[in-house]
Amino acid sequence: MSVERIQVLVDALATRLRRAVVVDDQDLRLLAVSEDFGDADPARVWSLLHRRTRPEDVCFDEIKHTTSPGRIPENRDLELWQRLYVPVRCRGLLLGFVWITDRYGDLTDAQIADAADTAQALGSVMYRRWTAAGHERDTQQQLVEQLLSQNDATRHAAREEIFDRGLFEVDGQASVLLVSRRAGVEGEEAATAFAMAVQRFCRGLPCASVLAAYWPRRATVILTLRGSDPQAELARAARMLLDGLAAEPRLTGGYRIGVGGPAPGLGALAVAKRQADIALSAAPEDGLALWSDLGPHALLAQLAPRAWSDSLIPAGVAALLADPSAAVLVPTVETYLDCAGDAQRTARELCVHRTTLYYRLGRVEQISGLSLRDGRDRLLLHLVLGLRRLTAVSSDRLSPVVSTDVETEPPKLRRRAG
């Protein structure tokens, strides 16, 4: 009933003022709009079509700290007419804004006071709505944590409550998406934007039932897919979430997504959660990784942190990684190993002459003491380089150093190799 009550208050104020009245929540998402009295500027039309107000249109960073009515000046570049804003607050909390077009500044003091009184009434209604939403959010977070529990009884109880509440329709193929934001790069506004991006993603999945829990720097999304190809649908959903984060202007990057599943029903989500954890550890910054696409990296991602932190890297490989020519040699031998030792294919991938390739591979053997003709040495080198790729080691001892003084190919072939 809170939304209906908000609409009644908005319509009544608009009728008294003979002006269009719009109410947004604290994140500038549209809650209610009145009849149009011919005073809607292009910026207002855009906000109605997109169900939100652009922060740059209304100087949001400044007005979100205000406690009394004020005016947003006309901005011809933004096609925005002057408007009155009234903060909606209750118990010190900012809950939203009332917007009234005041192009010529002719709203009287009595009309502005009327708008302020309406904002006060809206504050009481919106506070109750905010409290209820917070309770629902807490409940969903608890259900998500219980569904991912290692305890069978806990998972079963959460599953039954989810179906009792009607949150999920069927117990189909279930998946887990984990989202992580880098700490310390943004403030409270970015945390709000992060939550909004996750919420928009959840609302935009008509082919799935979704349950999400989110915190300032992380989110967990559980979804069941109803289509005939759950794996393809899961990949599309994950990319939709990534695109939504990238499109949020208040986020400047530093997020990763790991995807686990699909699993056979909500009862198997603990396994999908473990898969998502591993995929998250392998995901690039501002990118995603799906468990189903990891291949051998699914195993390497579980070994990587311990292998590096315990200094278990064989001396020969460590010497190669620390060598001044590693910036050229390491990508070369990685490509060679990824191509299963096919020199012709490797040369094409690297766009070098095969003579140049053989020279570089010889240097790899010379520096590391490993033989690329020995299957065990090739396996060792491939594993270590895979671990290195996943852990993004930053130690000077193991990081390649670019040097212009090191010969990495025969002088007579330098021009041809480019």
Short mmCIF file of C-alpha atoms in Angstrom, two decimals:
data_model
loop_
_atom_site.label_atom_id
_atom_site.label_comp_id
_atom_site.label_asym_id
_atom_site.label_seq_id
_atom_site.Cartn_x
_atom_site.Cartn_y
_atom_site.Cartn_z
CA MET A 1 0.00 0.00 0.00
CA SER A 2 2.96 2.40 0.41
CA VAL A 3 3.29 2.98 -3.35
CA GLU A 4 -0.43 3.74 -3.64
CA ARG A 5 -0.24 6.20 -0.74
CA ILE A 6 2.78 7.93 -2.32
CA GLN A 7 0.85 8.30 -5.59
CA VAL A 8 -2.18 9.78 -3.78
CA LEU A 9 0.00 12.43 -2.09
CA VAL A 10 1.73 13.27 -5.37
CA ASP A 11 -1.51 13.63 -7.32
CA ALA A 12 -3.04 15.82 -4.63
CA LEU A 13 -0.05 18.19 -4.59
CA ALA A 14 0.01 18.39 -8.39
CA THR A 15 -3.70 19.29 -8.46
CA ARG A 16 -3.21 22.07 -5.92
CA LEU A 17 -0.14 23.53 -7.66
CA ARG A 18 -1.25 22.86 -11.24
CA ARG A 19 2.28 21.59 -11.84
CA ALA A 20 3.66 18.15 -12.65
CA VAL A 21 5.14 16.49 -9.57
CA VAL A 22 7.68 13.67 -9.61
CA VAL A 23 9.03 11.70 -6.64
CA ASP A 24 12.29 9.72 -6.73
CA ASP A 25 13.84 7.56 -4.04
CA GLN A 26 17.24 8.26 -2.49
CA ASP A 27 18.99 6.66 -5.48
CA LEU A 28 17.04 8.81 -7.97
CA ARG A 29 14.82 5.95 -9.10
CA LEU A 30 11.30 6.98 -10.05
CA LEU A 31 8.60 6.18 -7.49
CA ALA A 32 5.62 8.26 -8.59
CA VAL A 33 4.67 10.85 -11.21
CA SER A 34 1.56 13.01 -11.51
CA GLU A 35 -0.45 14.26 -14.46
CA ASP A 36 1.53 16.44 -16.90
CA PHE A 37 0.50 20.12 -17.00
CA GLY A 38 2.62 20.95 -20.03
CA ASP A 39 5.68 21.68 -17.92
CA ALA A 40 7.83 18.63 -18.75
CA ASP A 41 11.22 19.56 -20.23
CA PRO A 42 13.33 17.12 -22.32
CA ALA A 43 15.36 16.13 -19.25
CA ARG A 44 12.12 15.25 -17.43
CA VAL A 45 10.88 13.23 -20.41
CA TRP A 46 14.16 11.28 -20.42
CA SER A 47 13.83 10.50 -16.71
CA LEU A 48 10.26 9.29 -17.14
CA LEU A 49 11.23 7.01 -20.04
CA HIS A 50 14.19 5.53 -18.13
CA ARG A 51 12.48 5.50 -14.72
CA ARG A 52 15.35 7.41 -13.11
CA THR A 53 16.88 10.88 -12.89
CA ARG A 54 20.40 11.52 -14.13
CA PRO A 55 22.60 12.66 -11.19
CA GLU A 56 24.35 15.25 -13.36
CA ASP A 57 21.00 16.89 -14.21
CA VAL A 58 20.25 17.78 -10.60
CA CYS A 59 23.70 18.32 -8.98
CA PHE A 60 23.06 15.21 -6.92
CA ASP A 61 26.36 15.32 -4.99
CA GLU A 62 25.37 18.72 -3.59
CA ILE A 63 21.66 18.41 -2.96
CA LYS A 64 21.80 15.00 -1.25
CA HIS A 65 23.13 16.76 1.86
CA THR A 66 20.41 19.43 1.98
CA THR A 67 17.44 19.47 4.37
CA SER A 68 15.22 22.21 2.90
CA PRO A 69 13.72 23.11 -0.50
CA GLY A 70 15.95 24.61 -3.17
CA ARG A 71 16.16 25.21 -6.90
CA ILE A 72 18.08 23.49 -9.66
CA PRO A 73 18.99 26.26 -12.15
CA GLU A 74 18.17 26.02 -15.84
CA ASN A 75 20.77 24.21 -17.94
CA ARG A 76 20.33 24.63 -21.67
CA ASP A 77 23.07 22.14 -22.50
CA LEU A 78 21.12 19.46 -20.62
CA GLU A 79 17.76 20.76 -21.91
CA LEU A 80 16.65 21.19 -18.32
CA TRP A 81 14.37 23.93 -17.06
CA GLN A 82 14.65 25.38 -13.59
CA ARG A 83 12.93 23.22 -11.01
CA LEU A 84 12.19 23.13 -7.32
CA TYR A 85 13.46 20.20 -5.31
CA VAL A 86 12.34 19.21 -1.83
CA PRO A 87 14.35 16.54 0.04
CA VAL A 88 12.24 13.76 1.55
CA ARG A 89 13.63 12.87 4.96
CA CYS A 90 12.50 11.01 8.05
CA ARG A 91 14.48 10.49 11.26
CA GLY A 92 17.50 12.08 9.62
CA LEU A 93 17.55 9.67 6.66
CA LEU A 94 17.41 10.90 3.08
CA LEU A 95 14.66 8.85 1.44
CA GLY A 96 14.09 10.71 -1.82
CA PHE A 97 13.21 13.97 -3.58
CA VAL A 98 10.12 15.80 -4.78
CA TRP A 99 10.68 17.54 -8.16
CA ILE A 100 8.47 20.36 -9.43
CA THR A 101 9.19 22.30 -12.63
CA ASP A 102 9.51 26.02 -11.80
CA ARG A 103 10.82 27.38 -15.09
CA TYR A 104 10.15 31.04 -14.33
CA GLY A 105 10.61 30.92 -10.54
CA ASP A 106 6.97 31.87 -9.89
CA LEU A 107 6.08 29.31 -7.23
CA THR A 108 4.90 31.26 -4.20
CA ASP A 109 6.18 30.80 -0.67
CA ALA A 110 2.85 29.21 0.25
CA GLN A 111 3.16 26.70 -2.62
CA ILE A 112 6.70 25.84 -1.62
CA ALA A 113 5.54 25.34 1.98
CA ASP A 114 2.77 23.07 0.65
CA ALA A 115 5.38 21.01 -1.21
CA ALA A 116 7.49 20.80 1.97
CA ASP A 117 4.49 19.57 3.97
CA THR A 118 3.81 16.92 1.32
CA ALA A 119 7.47 15.88 1.45
CA GLN A 120 7.16 15.44 5.21
CA ALA A 121 4.10 13.20 4.76
CA LEU A 122 5.94 11.28 2.04
CA GLY A 123 8.86 10.82 4.44
CA SER A 124 6.73 8.89 6.91
CA VAL A 125 5.37 6.61 4.19
CA MET A 126 8.75 6.07 2.53
CA TYR A 127 10.44 5.36 5.86
CA ARG A 128 8.03 2.49 6.51
CA ARG A 129 8.68 1.28 2.96
CA TRP A 130 12.45 1.54 3.47
CA THR A 131 12.24 -0.40 6.74
CA ALA A 132 10.20 -3.17 5.11
CA ALA A 133 12.63 -3.36 2.17
CA GLY A 134 15.55 -3.63 4.57
CA HIS A 135 13.86 -6.50 6.39
CA GLU A 136 13.20 -8.30 3.10
CA ARG A 137 16.81 -7.76 2.04
CA ASP A 138 18.08 -9.20 5.32
CA THR A 139 15.79 -12.20 4.90
CA GLN A 140 17.07 -12.86 1.39
CA GLN A 141 20.68 -12.60 2.55
CA GLN A 142 19.98 -15.15 5.24
CA LEU A 143 18.29 -17.51 2.77
CA VAL A 144 21.21 -17.23 0.35
CA GLU A 145 23.71 -18.07 3.09
CA GLN A 146 21.60 -21.03 4.21
CA LEU A 147 21.21 -22.38 0.67
CA LEU A 148 25.00 -22.39 0.33
CA SER A 149 25.58 -24.04 3.69
CA GLN A 150 27.52 -27.30 3.94
CA ASN A 151 24.81 -28.64 6.25
CA ASP A 152 22.14 -30.71 4.50
CA ALA A 153 19.38 -29.87 7.00
CA THR A 154 20.09 -26.13 6.73
CA ARG A 155 19.95 -26.23 2.93
CA HIS A 156 16.71 -28.25 3.00
CA ALA A 157 15.01 -25.81 5.37
CA ALA A 158 16.06 -22.80 3.26
CA ARG A 159 14.84 -24.52 0.11
CA GLU A 160 11.42 -25.17 1.65
CA GLU A 161 11.10 -21.56 2.83
CA ILE A 162 12.00 -20.25 -0.62
CA PHE A 163 9.22 -22.26 -2.22
CA ASP A 164 6.77 -21.35 0.57
CA ARG A 165 7.47 -17.65 -0.07
CA GLY A 166 7.10 -18.11 -3.83
CA LEU A 167 10.59 -16.77 -4.49
CA PHE A 168 11.37 -19.66 -6.85
CA GLU A 169 8.83 -21.44 -9.03
CA VAL A 170 10.67 -24.68 -9.79
CA ASP A 171 13.71 -26.53 -8.47
CA GLY A 172 15.52 -26.61 -11.81
CA GLN A 173 19.13 -26.26 -12.90
CA ALA A 174 20.66 -23.84 -10.37
CA SER A 175 23.77 -21.68 -10.58
CA VAL A 176 25.77 -19.30 -8.41
CA LEU A 177 27.28 -16.00 -9.51
CA LEU A 178 29.79 -14.34 -7.19
CA VAL A 179 30.70 -10.69 -7.71
CA SER A 180 33.63 -9.01 -6.00
CA ARG A 181 34.69 -5.35 -5.99
CA ARG A 182 38.22 -4.22 -5.24
CA ALA A 183 38.41 -2.61 -1.81
CA GLY A 184 39.44 0.95 -1.16
CA VAL A 185 38.85 2.48 -4.60
CA GLU A 186 35.41 4.07 -4.14
CA GLY A 187 33.10 5.30 -1.43
CA GLU A 188 29.50 4.98 -0.31
CA GLU A 189 28.06 6.23 -3.60
CA ALA A 190 29.83 3.48 -5.54
CA ALA A 191 28.57 0.87 -3.07
CA THR A 192 25.01 2.07 -3.73
CA ALA A 193 25.61 1.99 -7.49
CA PHE A 194 26.97 -1.55 -7.17
CA ALA A 195 23.82 -2.69 -5.34
CA MET A 196 21.60 -0.99 -7.93
CA ALA A 197 23.43 -2.71 -10.81
CA VAL A 198 22.88 -6.10 -9.16
CA GLN A 199 19.20 -5.29 -8.55
CA ARG A 200 18.67 -4.24 -12.18
CA PHE A 201 20.28 -7.48 -13.34
CA CYS A 202 17.95 -9.53 -11.13
CA ARG A 203 14.87 -7.70 -12.42
CA GLY A 204 15.97 -8.15 -16.04
CA LEU A 205 15.99 -11.96 -16.09
CA PRO A 206 12.51 -13.10 -17.17
CA CYS A 207 13.78 -16.60 -17.97
CA ALA A 208 15.01 -17.31 -14.45
CA SER A 209 14.11 -17.22 -10.78
CA VAL A 210 16.64 -15.09 -8.92
CA LEU A 211 17.68 -14.67 -5.30
CA ALA A 212 20.43 -12.19 -4.46
CA ALA A 213 22.36 -11.00 -1.44
CA TYR A 214 24.69 -8.04 -1.72
CA TRP A 215 27.06 -6.09 0.47
CA PRO A 216 29.16 -2.97 -0.28
CA ARG A 217 31.94 -4.93 -2.00
CA ARG A 218 30.48 -8.32 -2.88
CA ALA A 219 27.31 -9.99 -4.07
CA THR A 220 25.98 -13.53 -4.38
CA VAL A 221 23.30 -14.32 -6.95
CA ILE A 222 21.48 -17.66 -7.12
CA LEU A 223 19.37 -18.36 -10.15
CA THR A 224 17.46 -21.25 -11.67
CA LEU A 225 17.21 -21.36 -15.47
CA ARG A 226 14.10 -22.65 -17.18
CA GLY A 227 15.26 -22.93 -20.80
CA SER A 228 16.42 -25.92 -22.81
CA ASP A 229 20.10 -24.93 -22.75
CA PRO A 230 20.98 -23.91 -19.16
CA GLN A 231 24.71 -23.58 -19.88
CA ALA A 232 24.20 -21.10 -22.72
CA GLU A 233 21.61 -19.18 -20.71
CA LEU A 234 23.97 -19.00 -17.75
CA ALA A 235 26.74 -17.58 -19.92
CA ARG A 236 24.35 -14.96 -21.32
CA ALA A 237 23.17 -14.03 -17.82
CA ALA A 238 26.74 -13.65 -16.56
CA ARG A 239 27.63 -11.36 -19.46
CA MET A 240 24.46 -9.36 -18.84
CA LEU A 241 25.58 -8.77 -15.26
CA LEU A 242 29.07 -7.78 -16.43
CA ASP A 243 27.60 -5.35 -18.96
CA GLY A 244 25.35 -3.88 -16.29
CA LEU A 245 28.31 -3.19 -14.02
CA ALA A 246 30.28 -1.66 -16.88
CA ALA A 247 27.34 0.61 -17.80
CA GLU A 248 27.00 2.02 -14.27
CA PRO A 249 28.69 5.47 -14.44
CA ARG A 250 29.39 5.62 -10.70
CA LEU A 251 31.51 2.46 -10.85
CA THR A 252 35.05 2.90 -12.15
CA GLY A 253 35.98 -0.76 -12.47
CA GLY A 254 37.75 -3.15 -10.17
CA TYR A 255 35.07 -5.87 -10.17
CA ARG A 256 35.21 -9.56 -11.08
CA ILE A 257 32.55 -12.26 -11.58
CA GLY A 258 32.91 -15.99 -10.96
CA VAL A 259 30.20 -18.38 -12.16
CA GLY A 260 29.53 -21.90 -10.88
CA GLY A 261 27.07 -24.51 -12.12
CA PRO A 262 24.55 -25.30 -13.40
CA ALA A 263 23.88 -27.79 -10.61
CA PRO A 264 20.94 -30.24 -10.45
CA GLY A 265 18.65 -28.20 -8.19
CA LEU A 266 18.96 -26.00 -5.13
CA GLY A 267 20.15 -28.92 -3.01
CA ALA A 268 23.43 -29.05 -4.97
CA LEU A 269 24.25 -25.35 -4.66
CA ALA A 270 27.14 -25.92 -2.24
CA VAL A 271 29.05 -27.52 -5.13
CA ALA A 272 28.14 -24.68 -7.50
CA LYS A 273 29.30 -22.18 -4.87
CA ARG A 274 32.69 -23.88 -4.65
CA GLN A 275 32.96 -23.78 -8.44
CA ALA A 276 32.08 -20.08 -8.45
CA ASP A 277 34.74 -19.39 -5.80
CA ILE A 278 37.38 -21.06 -7.96
CA ALA A 279 36.18 -19.27 -11.10
CA LEU A 280 36.28 -15.95 -9.24
CA SER A 281 39.92 -16.52 -8.32
CA ALA A 282 40.70 -17.00 -12.02
CA ALA A 283 38.61 -14.09 -13.34
CA PRO A 284 40.41 -11.06 -14.79
CA GLU A 285 39.73 -7.61 -13.41
CA ASP A 286 36.55 -6.13 -14.90
CA GLY A 287 35.86 -9.56 -16.39
CA LEU A 288 34.28 -12.90 -15.64
CA ALA A 289 35.17 -16.57 -15.55
CA LEU A 290 32.80 -19.52 -15.88
CA TRP A 291 33.66 -22.79 -14.19
CA SER A 292 32.61 -24.65 -17.32
CA ASP A 293 35.17 -22.72 -19.40
CA LEU A 294 38.15 -23.05 -17.05
CA GLY A 295 39.35 -26.43 -18.31
CA PRO A 296 42.71 -27.29 -16.67
CA HIS A 297 42.74 -23.88 -14.97
CA ALA A 298 39.96 -25.17 -12.71
CA LEU A 299 42.61 -27.32 -11.00
CA LEU A 300 45.41 -24.77 -11.25
CA ALA A 301 43.27 -22.06 -9.65
CA GLN A 302 43.00 -24.21 -6.52
CA LEU A 303 46.76 -24.78 -6.37
CA ALA A 304 47.98 -21.34 -7.39
CA PRO A 305 48.08 -19.36 -4.10
CA ARG A 306 49.78 -22.09 -2.08
CA ALA A 307 52.27 -22.93 -4.82
CA TRP A 308 53.49 -19.36 -5.06
CA SER A 309 53.37 -18.44 -1.39
CA ASP A 310 55.32 -21.56 -0.41
CA SER A 311 58.05 -20.78 -2.95
CA LEU A 312 57.63 -24.15 -4.63
CA ILE A 313 58.65 -22.90 -8.05
CA PRO A 314 61.54 -25.06 -9.40
CA ALA A 315 64.83 -23.18 -9.65
CA GLY A 316 65.09 -23.52 -13.42
CA VAL A 317 61.67 -22.00 -14.06
CA ALA A 318 62.32 -19.26 -11.51
CA ALA A 319 65.54 -18.43 -13.37
CA LEU A 320 63.58 -18.15 -16.62
CA LEU A 321 60.96 -15.85 -15.07
CA ALA A 322 63.64 -13.64 -13.53
CA ASP A 323 65.77 -13.44 -16.68
CA PRO A 324 65.90 -10.02 -18.43
CA SER A 325 64.68 -11.64 -21.67
CA ALA A 326 61.60 -13.19 -20.02
CA ALA A 327 59.32 -10.51 -21.51
CA VAL A 328 59.86 -12.18 -24.90
CA LEU A 329 60.76 -15.74 -23.99
CA VAL A 330 57.90 -16.51 -21.56
CA PRO A 331 55.04 -15.59 -23.95
CA THR A 332 56.84 -17.53 -26.67
CA VAL A 333 57.14 -20.76 -24.71
CA GLU A 334 53.60 -20.35 -23.29
CA THR A 335 52.19 -20.14 -26.80
CA TYR A 336 54.33 -23.11 -27.89
CA LEU A 337 53.03 -25.24 -25.02
CA ASP A 338 49.43 -24.10 -25.58
CA CYS A 339 49.83 -25.19 -29.20
CA ALA A 340 50.89 -28.67 -28.04
CA GLY A 341 54.42 -28.22 -29.39
CA ASP A 342 53.30 -27.46 -32.95
CA ALA A 343 56.05 -25.14 -34.18
CA GLN A 344 54.28 -24.11 -37.39
CA ARG A 345 51.10 -23.12 -35.57
CA THR A 346 53.10 -21.34 -32.83
CA ALA A 347 55.02 -19.28 -35.40
CA ARG A 348 51.71 -18.22 -36.97
CA GLU A 349 50.25 -17.27 -33.59
CA LEU A 350 53.31 -15.17 -32.73
CA CYS A 351 53.79 -13.81 -36.27
CA VAL A 352 57.48 -14.75 -36.30
CA HIS A 353 59.71 -16.83 -38.56
CA ARG A 354 60.16 -20.43 -37.43
CA THR A 355 63.92 -19.88 -37.18
CA THR A 356 63.23 -17.09 -34.69
CA LEU A 357 60.90 -19.40 -32.78
CA TYR A 358 63.51 -22.17 -32.57
CA TYR A 359 66.12 -19.69 -31.36
CA ARG A 360 63.87 -18.43 -28.58
CA LEU A 361 62.91 -21.95 -27.50
CA GLY A 362 66.61 -22.83 -27.38
CA ARG A 363 67.20 -19.85 -25.09
CA VAL A 364 64.35 -21.09 -22.84
CA GLU A 365 66.06 -24.47 -22.53
CA GLN A 366 69.43 -22.89 -21.93
CA ILE A 367 68.22 -20.58 -19.14
CA SER A 368 65.86 -23.03 -17.40
CA GLY A 369 67.84 -26.24 -17.83
CA LEU A 370 64.64 -27.94 -19.03
CA SER A 371 64.22 -29.90 -22.23
CA LEU A 372 61.19 -29.13 -24.38
CA ARG A 373 61.58 -32.59 -25.88
CA ASP A 374 60.99 -34.20 -22.48
CA GLY A 375 57.29 -34.63 -21.67
CA ARG A 376 57.85 -34.26 -17.92
CA ASP A 377 59.79 -31.01 -18.34
CA ARG A 378 57.13 -29.65 -20.68
CA LEU A 379 54.39 -30.55 -18.19
CA LEU A 380 56.30 -28.87 -15.36
CA LEU A 381 56.85 -25.67 -17.33
CA HIS A 382 53.26 -25.57 -18.56
CA LEU A 383 51.89 -26.00 -15.03
CA VAL A 384 54.11 -23.31 -13.54
CA LEU A 385 53.32 -20.80 -16.27
CA GLY A 386 49.61 -21.55 -15.85
CA LEU A 387 49.90 -20.92 -12.11
CA ARG A 388 51.78 -17.71 -12.78
CA ARG A 389 49.06 -16.50 -15.14
CA LEU A 390 46.35 -17.11 -12.55
CA THR A 391 48.11 -15.53 -9.61
CA ALA A 392 49.45 -12.43 -11.41
CA VAL A 393 52.66 -12.51 -9.41
CA SER A 394 54.15 -9.06 -8.83
CA SER A 395 57.43 -10.02 -7.17
CA ASP A 396 60.48 -8.56 -8.89
CA ARG A 397 62.18 -11.91 -8.46
CA LEU A 398 59.61 -13.62 -10.67
CA SER A 399 58.36 -10.80 -12.92
CA PRO A 400 59.75 -10.41 -16.43
CA VAL A 401 62.01 -7.39 -16.91
CA VAL A 402 62.16 -5.73 -20.30
CA SER A 403 65.69 -4.99 -21.49
CA THR A 404 66.88 -3.65 -24.80
CA ASP A 405 70.35 -5.07 -24.23
CA VAL A 406 69.38 -8.74 -24.38
CA GLU A 407 69.58 -10.75 -27.56
CA THR A 408 66.35 -12.76 -28.01
CA GLU A 409 66.75 -13.73 -31.67
CA PRO A 410 69.58 -14.13 -34.19
CA PRO A 411 70.82 -10.75 -35.46
CA LYS A 412 70.41 -11.74 -39.10
CA LEU A 413 66.68 -12.44 -38.58
CA ARG A 414 65.82 -9.36 -36.52
CA ARG A 415 64.41 -7.43 -39.49
CA ARG A 416 62.30 -10.34 -40.76
CA ALA A 417 60.88 -11.15 -37.32
CA GLY A 418 59.76 -7.54 -36.83
#
